[in-house]
Short mmCIF file of C-alpha atoms in Angstrom, two decimals:
data_model
loop_
_atom_site.label_atom_id
_atom_site.label_comp_id
_atom_site.label_asym_id
_atom_site.label_seq_id
_atom_site.Cartn_x
_atom_site.Cartn_y
_atom_site.Cartn_z
CA MET A 21 119.44 -260.17 -118.13
CA ASN A 22 119.09 -262.26 -114.96
CA THR A 23 115.42 -261.52 -114.49
CA TRP A 24 114.57 -262.55 -118.04
CA ARG A 25 116.53 -265.81 -117.66
CA GLY A 26 114.82 -266.50 -114.35
CA THR A 27 111.31 -265.79 -115.67
CA SER A 28 109.11 -268.80 -116.33
CA ALA A 29 108.27 -269.80 -119.89
CA THR A 30 104.75 -268.46 -119.44
CA GLY A 31 106.09 -265.19 -118.05
CA ARG A 32 108.34 -264.76 -121.08
CA MET A 33 105.45 -265.35 -123.46
CA LEU A 34 103.34 -262.81 -121.57
CA LEU A 35 106.12 -260.23 -121.76
CA LEU A 36 106.45 -260.84 -125.50
CA ALA A 37 102.67 -260.39 -125.72
CA VAL A 38 103.07 -257.02 -123.98
CA LEU A 39 105.68 -256.06 -126.58
CA LEU A 40 103.73 -257.19 -129.63
CA THR A 41 100.36 -255.79 -128.56
CA GLY A 42 102.11 -252.51 -127.74
CA LEU A 43 103.75 -252.44 -131.15
CA THR A 44 100.47 -252.95 -132.98
CA THR A 45 98.58 -250.48 -130.78
CA PHE A 46 101.08 -247.72 -131.48
CA MET A 47 101.26 -248.68 -135.13
CA PHE A 48 97.65 -247.67 -135.73
CA LEU A 49 96.83 -245.25 -132.91
CA PRO A 50 98.94 -242.26 -134.10
CA LEU A 51 97.56 -242.76 -137.62
CA LEU A 52 93.91 -243.17 -136.68
CA ALA A 53 92.98 -239.49 -136.51
CA LEU A 54 94.99 -238.80 -139.67
CA ASP A 55 93.19 -241.47 -141.68
CA LEU A 56 89.77 -240.50 -140.32
CA THR A 57 90.22 -236.90 -141.43
CA ASP A 58 91.64 -238.03 -144.78
CA GLN A 59 88.39 -239.96 -145.27
CA GLY A 60 86.48 -236.71 -144.89
CA ILE A 61 85.34 -237.13 -141.30
CA PRO A 62 85.15 -233.76 -139.48
CA THR A 63 87.89 -233.18 -136.94
CA ALA A 64 85.38 -233.01 -134.08
CA GLN A 65 84.08 -236.49 -134.90
CA ALA A 66 87.61 -237.80 -135.38
CA GLY A 67 88.54 -236.45 -131.96
CA PHE A 68 85.49 -238.12 -130.44
CA LEU A 69 86.44 -241.47 -131.95
CA VAL A 70 90.03 -241.27 -130.70
CA GLY A 71 88.79 -240.26 -127.25
CA LEU A 72 86.28 -243.13 -127.30
CA LEU A 73 89.12 -245.61 -127.74
CA SER A 74 90.90 -244.33 -124.64
CA PHE A 75 87.66 -244.16 -122.66
CA CYS A 76 86.68 -247.75 -123.45
CA GLY A 77 90.18 -248.98 -122.67
CA GLN A 78 90.66 -247.30 -119.30
CA GLY A 79 87.02 -246.91 -118.32
CA PHE A 80 86.39 -250.65 -118.63
CA SER A 81 89.43 -251.56 -116.51
CA LEU A 82 87.58 -252.03 -113.22
CA ILE A 83 85.17 -254.50 -114.83
CA SER A 84 88.09 -256.18 -116.59
CA GLY A 85 89.82 -256.68 -113.25
CA MET A 86 86.76 -258.39 -111.78
CA VAL A 87 86.40 -260.56 -114.89
CA VAL A 88 90.07 -261.62 -114.63
CA ASP A 89 89.58 -262.64 -110.99
CA ARG A 90 86.41 -264.60 -111.72
CA PHE A 91 87.11 -266.51 -114.92
CA ASP A 92 89.85 -268.77 -116.27
CA SER A 93 92.88 -266.87 -117.56
CA ARG A 94 92.83 -268.53 -120.97
CA PHE A 95 89.18 -267.60 -121.42
CA VAL A 96 89.83 -263.92 -120.61
CA LEU A 97 92.89 -263.81 -122.88
CA ALA A 98 90.94 -265.45 -125.70
CA ALA A 99 88.05 -263.02 -125.23
CA GLY A 100 90.44 -260.07 -125.36
CA PHE A 101 92.10 -261.27 -128.56
CA VAL A 102 88.75 -262.05 -130.22
CA LEU A 103 87.35 -258.63 -129.36
CA ARG A 104 90.44 -256.83 -130.57
CA ILE A 105 90.45 -258.70 -133.89
CA ALA A 106 86.71 -258.09 -134.33
CA GLY A 107 87.23 -254.41 -133.55
CA TYR A 108 89.98 -254.01 -136.13
CA LEU A 109 87.79 -255.71 -138.74
CA LEU A 110 84.82 -253.48 -137.89
CA LEU A 111 87.04 -250.41 -138.08
CA GLY A 112 88.30 -251.47 -141.50
CA LEU A 113 84.73 -252.12 -142.63
CA GLY A 114 83.62 -248.69 -141.43
CA LEU A 115 86.43 -246.98 -143.34
CA ALA A 116 85.81 -249.03 -146.48
CA ASP A 117 82.04 -248.56 -146.45
CA GLY A 118 81.99 -244.84 -147.08
CA THR A 119 83.12 -244.05 -143.53
CA HIS A 120 80.05 -245.64 -141.91
CA MET A 121 79.93 -244.02 -138.48
CA GLY A 122 78.10 -246.89 -136.78
CA ALA A 123 80.79 -249.40 -137.74
CA LEU A 124 83.53 -246.97 -136.75
CA VAL A 125 82.06 -246.38 -133.29
CA ALA A 126 81.44 -250.09 -132.74
CA GLY A 127 84.91 -251.06 -133.96
CA ILE A 128 86.74 -248.54 -131.81
CA ALA A 129 84.67 -249.39 -128.73
CA VAL A 130 85.32 -253.12 -129.20
CA ILE A 131 89.07 -252.51 -129.69
CA GLY A 132 89.13 -250.54 -126.43
CA VAL A 133 87.24 -253.16 -124.41
CA GLY A 134 89.31 -255.99 -125.89
CA GLY A 135 92.51 -254.12 -125.09
CA SER A 136 91.33 -253.62 -121.52
CA LEU A 137 90.70 -257.35 -121.07
CA LEU A 138 94.04 -258.21 -122.66
CA GLY A 139 96.07 -255.69 -120.70
CA MET A 140 94.48 -256.50 -117.36
CA SER A 141 94.72 -260.28 -117.75
CA ILE A 142 98.37 -260.15 -118.86
CA LYS A 143 99.38 -257.76 -116.06
CA THR A 144 97.56 -259.88 -113.46
CA LEU A 145 99.24 -263.07 -114.65
CA LEU A 146 102.64 -261.39 -114.58
CA VAL A 147 102.35 -260.18 -110.98
CA ARG A 148 101.10 -263.63 -109.95
CA ASP A 149 104.14 -265.27 -111.54
CA ASP A 150 106.43 -266.19 -108.66
CA SER A 151 109.51 -266.95 -110.79
CA VAL A 152 110.99 -263.46 -110.23
CA PRO A 153 110.39 -260.65 -107.71
CA ARG A 154 107.22 -258.72 -108.38
CA ARG A 155 108.92 -255.32 -108.60
CA GLU A 156 111.34 -256.56 -111.25
CA MET A 157 108.52 -258.14 -113.25
CA LEU A 158 106.61 -254.85 -113.26
CA ALA A 159 109.76 -253.00 -114.32
CA LEU A 160 110.28 -255.45 -117.19
CA ARG A 161 106.67 -255.02 -118.26
CA SER A 162 107.08 -251.24 -118.33
CA THR A 163 110.24 -251.61 -120.41
CA PHE A 164 108.51 -253.83 -122.97
CA VAL A 165 105.56 -251.41 -123.18
CA ASN A 166 107.90 -248.53 -123.99
CA VAL A 167 109.67 -250.50 -126.69
CA GLY A 168 106.29 -250.67 -128.38
CA VAL A 169 105.77 -246.94 -127.86
CA ILE A 170 109.05 -246.18 -129.63
CA VAL A 171 109.03 -248.76 -132.43
CA GLY A 172 105.30 -248.99 -133.14
CA PRO A 173 104.86 -245.53 -134.73
CA ALA A 174 107.88 -246.14 -136.95
CA LEU A 175 106.44 -249.44 -138.22
CA GLY A 176 103.08 -247.77 -138.78
CA ALA A 177 104.73 -245.00 -140.77
CA LEU A 178 106.41 -247.61 -143.00
CA LEU A 179 103.12 -249.37 -143.74
CA TYR A 180 100.88 -246.31 -144.04
CA PRO A 181 101.98 -245.32 -147.57
CA PHE A 182 100.49 -248.64 -148.76
CA GLY A 183 97.18 -247.80 -147.07
CA PHE A 184 95.67 -247.85 -143.60
CA ASP A 185 94.17 -251.26 -144.41
CA TYR A 186 97.69 -252.72 -144.32
CA VAL A 187 98.21 -251.33 -140.83
CA LEU A 188 94.94 -252.89 -139.65
CA ALA A 189 95.82 -256.18 -141.37
CA ALA A 190 99.13 -256.30 -139.50
CA CYS A 191 97.24 -255.74 -136.23
CA VAL A 192 94.78 -258.55 -137.02
CA ALA A 193 97.52 -261.00 -138.05
CA SER A 194 99.68 -260.35 -134.99
CA HIS A 195 96.74 -260.70 -132.57
CA LEU A 196 95.54 -263.86 -134.28
CA LEU A 197 98.92 -265.58 -134.11
CA LEU A 198 99.65 -264.39 -130.59
CA GLY A 199 96.18 -265.35 -129.38
CA ILE A 200 96.55 -268.88 -130.71
CA ARG A 201 100.00 -269.20 -129.14
CA LEU A 202 98.91 -267.99 -125.70
CA THR A 203 95.53 -269.71 -125.43
CA ALA A 204 96.40 -273.06 -127.06
CA ARG A 205 98.50 -274.07 -124.04
CA PRO A 206 97.70 -273.78 -120.33
CA VAL A 207 98.59 -270.46 -118.74
CA GLN A 208 100.58 -270.82 -115.53
CA ALA A 209 98.18 -270.73 -112.61
CA ALA A 210 98.73 -268.72 -109.47
CA PRO A 211 99.44 -270.48 -106.16
CA PRO A 212 96.38 -271.42 -104.08
CA ALA A 213 94.73 -268.44 -102.46
CA GLY A 214 95.18 -269.85 -98.98
CA SER A 215 98.90 -270.40 -99.38
CA PRO A 216 100.99 -267.64 -97.75
CA THR A 217 104.14 -268.53 -99.65
CA VAL A 218 105.21 -270.42 -102.71
CA ALA A 219 107.85 -273.07 -103.07
CA SER A 220 110.57 -270.54 -103.78
CA GLY A 221 109.99 -268.89 -100.42
CA ARG A 222 108.92 -265.56 -101.92
CA GLN A 223 105.82 -263.80 -100.77
CA VAL A 224 102.82 -263.70 -103.06
CA PRO A 225 100.43 -260.82 -103.48
CA GLY A 226 98.37 -260.18 -100.42
CA SER A 227 100.28 -262.61 -98.14
CA GLY A 228 100.32 -261.32 -94.61
CA GLU A 229 99.62 -257.71 -95.64
CA SER A 230 95.89 -257.19 -95.39
CA TRP A 231 94.78 -253.58 -95.61
CA ALA A 232 91.72 -252.03 -94.12
CA ARG A 233 89.28 -250.82 -96.76
CA TRP A 234 89.70 -247.19 -95.77
CA GLN A 235 93.39 -247.38 -96.66
CA TRP A 236 92.48 -247.77 -100.33
CA GLY A 237 91.31 -244.15 -100.36
CA PRO A 238 94.79 -242.57 -100.11
CA LEU A 239 96.19 -245.01 -102.68
CA VAL A 240 93.45 -244.22 -105.19
CA LEU A 241 93.98 -240.49 -104.63
CA VAL A 242 97.71 -240.91 -105.27
CA GLY A 243 96.85 -242.72 -108.51
CA VAL A 244 94.48 -239.94 -109.58
CA ALA A 245 97.15 -237.33 -108.78
CA TYR A 246 99.80 -239.17 -110.80
CA TRP A 247 97.71 -239.43 -113.94
CA ALA A 248 96.38 -235.88 -113.59
CA ILE A 249 99.96 -234.59 -113.57
CA TYR A 250 101.20 -237.04 -116.20
CA SER A 251 98.34 -236.15 -118.55
CA GLN A 252 99.81 -232.66 -118.93
CA LEU A 253 102.36 -234.25 -121.26
CA ASN A 254 99.47 -234.72 -123.70
CA VAL A 255 97.61 -231.49 -122.99
CA VAL A 256 99.82 -228.60 -121.88
CA LEU A 257 103.27 -229.72 -122.96
CA PRO A 258 102.72 -229.99 -126.74
CA ILE A 259 101.76 -226.30 -126.84
CA ALA A 260 104.40 -225.27 -124.31
CA ALA A 261 107.14 -227.22 -126.12
CA LYS A 262 106.43 -225.34 -129.33
CA GLU A 263 106.52 -222.02 -127.46
CA LEU A 264 109.78 -222.96 -125.72
CA THR A 265 111.61 -224.03 -128.86
CA GLY A 266 109.71 -222.57 -131.79
CA SER A 267 109.40 -226.05 -133.30
CA ALA A 268 106.22 -228.08 -133.74
CA ALA A 269 108.36 -231.24 -133.67
CA ALA A 270 109.57 -230.56 -130.12
CA ILE A 271 106.89 -232.71 -128.48
CA SER A 272 107.92 -235.68 -130.65
CA VAL A 273 111.46 -235.30 -129.33
CA VAL A 274 110.09 -235.31 -125.77
CA PHE A 275 108.18 -238.55 -126.22
CA THR A 276 110.98 -240.29 -128.12
CA LEU A 277 113.56 -239.37 -125.48
CA ASN A 278 111.18 -240.30 -122.69
CA GLY A 279 110.49 -243.74 -124.16
CA ALA A 280 114.16 -244.42 -124.86
CA LEU A 281 115.18 -243.54 -121.30
CA VAL A 282 112.50 -245.84 -119.86
CA VAL A 283 113.64 -248.72 -122.06
CA LEU A 284 117.29 -248.21 -121.12
CA PHE A 285 116.97 -247.57 -117.39
CA GLN A 286 113.57 -248.70 -116.01
CA TYR A 287 114.67 -252.19 -115.04
CA SER A 288 118.14 -251.26 -113.79
CA LEU A 289 116.79 -248.38 -111.70
CA LEU A 290 114.39 -250.53 -109.68
CA ARG A 291 116.56 -253.66 -109.75
CA HIS A 292 119.83 -252.09 -108.57
CA VAL A 293 119.35 -248.53 -107.31
CA PHE A 294 116.05 -248.68 -105.40
CA ARG A 295 115.86 -252.39 -104.70
CA LYS A 296 115.50 -252.00 -100.93
CA ALA A 297 113.30 -248.90 -100.93
CA GLY A 298 109.68 -249.11 -99.81
CA THR A 299 107.00 -248.35 -102.37
CA ARG A 300 105.71 -245.25 -100.61
CA THR A 301 109.26 -243.85 -100.60
CA LEU A 302 109.52 -244.49 -104.35
CA LEU A 303 106.16 -242.79 -104.89
CA ALA A 304 107.22 -239.72 -102.90
CA LEU A 305 110.55 -239.50 -104.77
CA GLY A 306 108.68 -239.75 -108.06
CA PHE A 307 106.37 -236.85 -107.24
CA LEU A 308 109.38 -234.81 -106.08
CA ALA A 309 110.94 -235.48 -109.49
CA PHE A 310 107.72 -234.26 -111.12
CA GLY A 311 107.87 -231.06 -109.08
CA GLY A 312 111.53 -230.49 -109.96
CA GLY A 313 110.92 -231.07 -113.66
CA TYR A 314 108.11 -228.55 -113.94
CA ALA A 315 110.04 -226.09 -111.76
CA LEU A 316 112.80 -226.06 -114.40
CA LEU A 317 110.39 -224.51 -116.87
CA ILE A 318 109.69 -221.56 -114.58
CA ALA A 319 113.07 -219.93 -115.13
CA PHE A 320 114.41 -221.51 -118.33
CA SER A 321 113.35 -221.83 -121.96
CA GLY A 322 114.67 -223.23 -125.22
CA TRP A 323 115.75 -226.72 -126.20
CA GLY A 324 118.08 -227.03 -123.21
CA ALA A 325 115.24 -226.46 -120.77
CA LEU A 326 113.01 -228.95 -122.59
CA ILE A 327 115.66 -231.69 -122.60
CA ALA A 328 116.45 -231.03 -118.94
CA PHE A 329 112.72 -231.24 -118.19
CA VAL A 330 112.45 -234.71 -119.75
CA LEU A 331 115.00 -236.26 -117.37
CA PRO A 332 113.18 -235.76 -114.01
CA ILE A 333 109.78 -236.36 -115.66
CA THR A 334 110.99 -239.71 -116.96
CA LEU A 335 112.45 -240.54 -113.54
CA ALA A 336 109.04 -239.79 -112.02
CA GLU A 337 107.33 -242.13 -114.47
CA MET A 338 109.83 -244.93 -113.84
CA LEU A 339 109.39 -244.67 -110.06
CA ILE A 340 105.66 -244.08 -109.76
CA SER A 341 104.02 -246.27 -112.40
CA PRO A 342 105.30 -249.72 -111.27
CA SER A 343 105.20 -248.68 -107.60
CA LEU A 344 101.48 -247.90 -107.81
CA ASP A 345 100.79 -251.35 -109.23
CA GLU A 346 103.00 -252.99 -106.60
CA GLN A 347 101.28 -251.12 -103.79
CA ALA A 348 97.86 -252.03 -105.17
CA VAL A 349 98.71 -255.73 -105.45
CA ARG A 350 100.08 -255.70 -101.91
CA ALA A 351 96.86 -254.10 -100.68
CA GLY A 352 94.65 -256.79 -102.16
CA SER A 353 94.47 -260.53 -101.84
CA LEU A 354 95.64 -263.10 -104.36
CA ARG A 355 92.04 -263.75 -105.41
CA ARG A 356 91.47 -260.03 -106.03
CA THR A 357 94.67 -259.14 -107.90
CA GLY A 358 92.71 -258.19 -111.00
CA LEU A 359 90.33 -256.02 -109.00
CA ALA A 360 93.28 -254.25 -107.32
CA LEU A 361 94.98 -253.50 -110.64
CA GLY A 362 91.66 -252.57 -112.23
CA THR A 363 90.98 -250.10 -109.44
CA MET A 364 94.28 -248.35 -110.11
CA SER A 365 93.56 -248.25 -113.85
CA ALA A 366 90.17 -246.71 -113.12
CA ALA A 367 91.92 -244.13 -110.93
CA GLY A 368 94.19 -243.46 -113.90
CA ALA A 369 91.18 -242.91 -116.16
CA LEU A 370 89.68 -240.43 -113.69
CA GLY A 371 93.01 -238.66 -113.20
CA SER A 372 93.58 -238.37 -116.94
CA LEU A 373 90.10 -236.94 -117.44
CA LEU A 374 90.51 -234.40 -114.63
CA GLY A 375 94.04 -233.52 -115.65
CA SER A 376 93.10 -233.00 -119.29
CA GLY A 377 90.15 -230.79 -118.43
CA LEU A 378 91.95 -228.72 -115.80
CA GLY A 379 95.14 -228.50 -117.87
CA GLY A 380 93.27 -227.06 -120.83
CA TYR A 381 91.45 -224.57 -118.61
CA LEU A 382 94.57 -223.48 -116.74
CA LEU A 383 96.51 -223.10 -119.97
CA GLY A 384 94.05 -220.42 -120.97
CA SER A 385 93.99 -218.80 -117.51
CA LEU A 386 97.61 -218.91 -116.40
CA HIS A 387 100.67 -218.15 -118.47
CA GLY A 388 104.31 -219.11 -118.25
CA GLY A 389 105.73 -219.56 -114.79
CA GLY A 390 102.39 -219.43 -112.99
CA LEU A 391 101.20 -222.69 -114.55
CA TRP A 392 104.51 -224.49 -113.93
CA LEU A 393 104.56 -223.26 -110.34
CA LEU A 394 101.06 -224.59 -109.71
CA ILE A 395 101.90 -228.03 -111.14
CA SER A 396 105.12 -228.12 -109.11
CA CYS A 397 103.24 -227.30 -105.92
CA LEU A 398 100.64 -229.98 -106.65
CA SER A 399 103.46 -232.48 -107.19
CA LEU A 400 105.07 -231.60 -103.86
CA ALA A 401 101.71 -231.91 -102.10
CA ALA A 402 101.23 -235.36 -103.68
CA ALA A 403 104.73 -236.38 -102.49
CA ALA A 404 103.81 -235.48 -98.92
CA PHE A 405 100.45 -237.26 -99.25
CA CYS A 406 102.25 -240.51 -100.16
CA PHE A 407 103.35 -240.85 -96.54
CA LEU A 408 99.73 -241.41 -95.55
CA LEU A 409 100.04 -244.83 -97.17
CA PRO A 410 100.93 -247.77 -94.88
CA LYS A 411 104.68 -248.07 -94.55
CA GLY A 412 104.93 -251.81 -94.99
CA SER A 413 108.27 -253.28 -95.94
CA PRO A 414 110.31 -253.30 -99.13
CA GLN A 415 108.95 -255.95 -101.48
CA HIS A 416 111.21 -258.47 -103.14
CA ALA A 417 108.46 -260.73 -104.36
#
């Protein structure tokens, strides 16, 4: 792959870090609720603990972005690895000590905060890497994340019969080795903040494209809308998939197919098909794909409808997710890259919270085609709203 060969040594290590941290995260995350309930913890408390992990990860993102901008990259990376390792150890201690709730809460909160620091610092360093165009770097990052989503649960399932402690030990070992590897050598620094270009001639984030503060409002709203719609895959779709097919395993098929498609086509789609498209065009096309996917469920049912639904939904994810990050980086300055990305992650946290709450309510109020029609209409409205964003020019840096 040309982009991989052209990526700097530091960029390659960061992408491998994305892969390995994703693998370990999805090794233990699907098993966490299962092990908690097996330990005798009530399902309500188990649900709270799993939700706490997501809240601390996404909710801390805005602060993480500011920390990344303010402090040395190696320090932030080291802090993220240390917190994650400490969190895994606390979680293991809580489970071993008669399910001590204090240790469990502390461990899960620390894992979430550490993951936020890690994810934000790695993403910021990747978009500051000038060795390849920014859009292609973000596409590669998304591909590596989804490899972890697919492979991680399988690795966790292989280790789980030996005990959940083995899963946590694998997480600790991988983070320890990776942390030493990434922080023991200097992390590639970004070009000086006052430099409009780098030696390669590519633009860097924020060069010549300063936004007014009010223009952040539409971008944040687009981010909230994306995650509110996307969160229905975790709220409404698991129930709807079972009703459509009669199989409780249907939602697993959806996520497996979704992840596989992203891994196979994310990079090629943005590198070859939409290379010259502006980000707001990609965002609008993504929301149109969302609308089309949910519209399919209005008139059709069964496995065929569910598989057909996955295709436009995956297309929407591949277009919108990296485009939001690219648009956010463009809107900020080089010194505030972390803050820009953190703002979009915070918008994602808010959108997920709103989408989960509204999705659960609407599932009980609307039935069948009415719910899908509403989501489709919201998607079309979001597509139109994307054109309130500044047009700018297609980014190749």
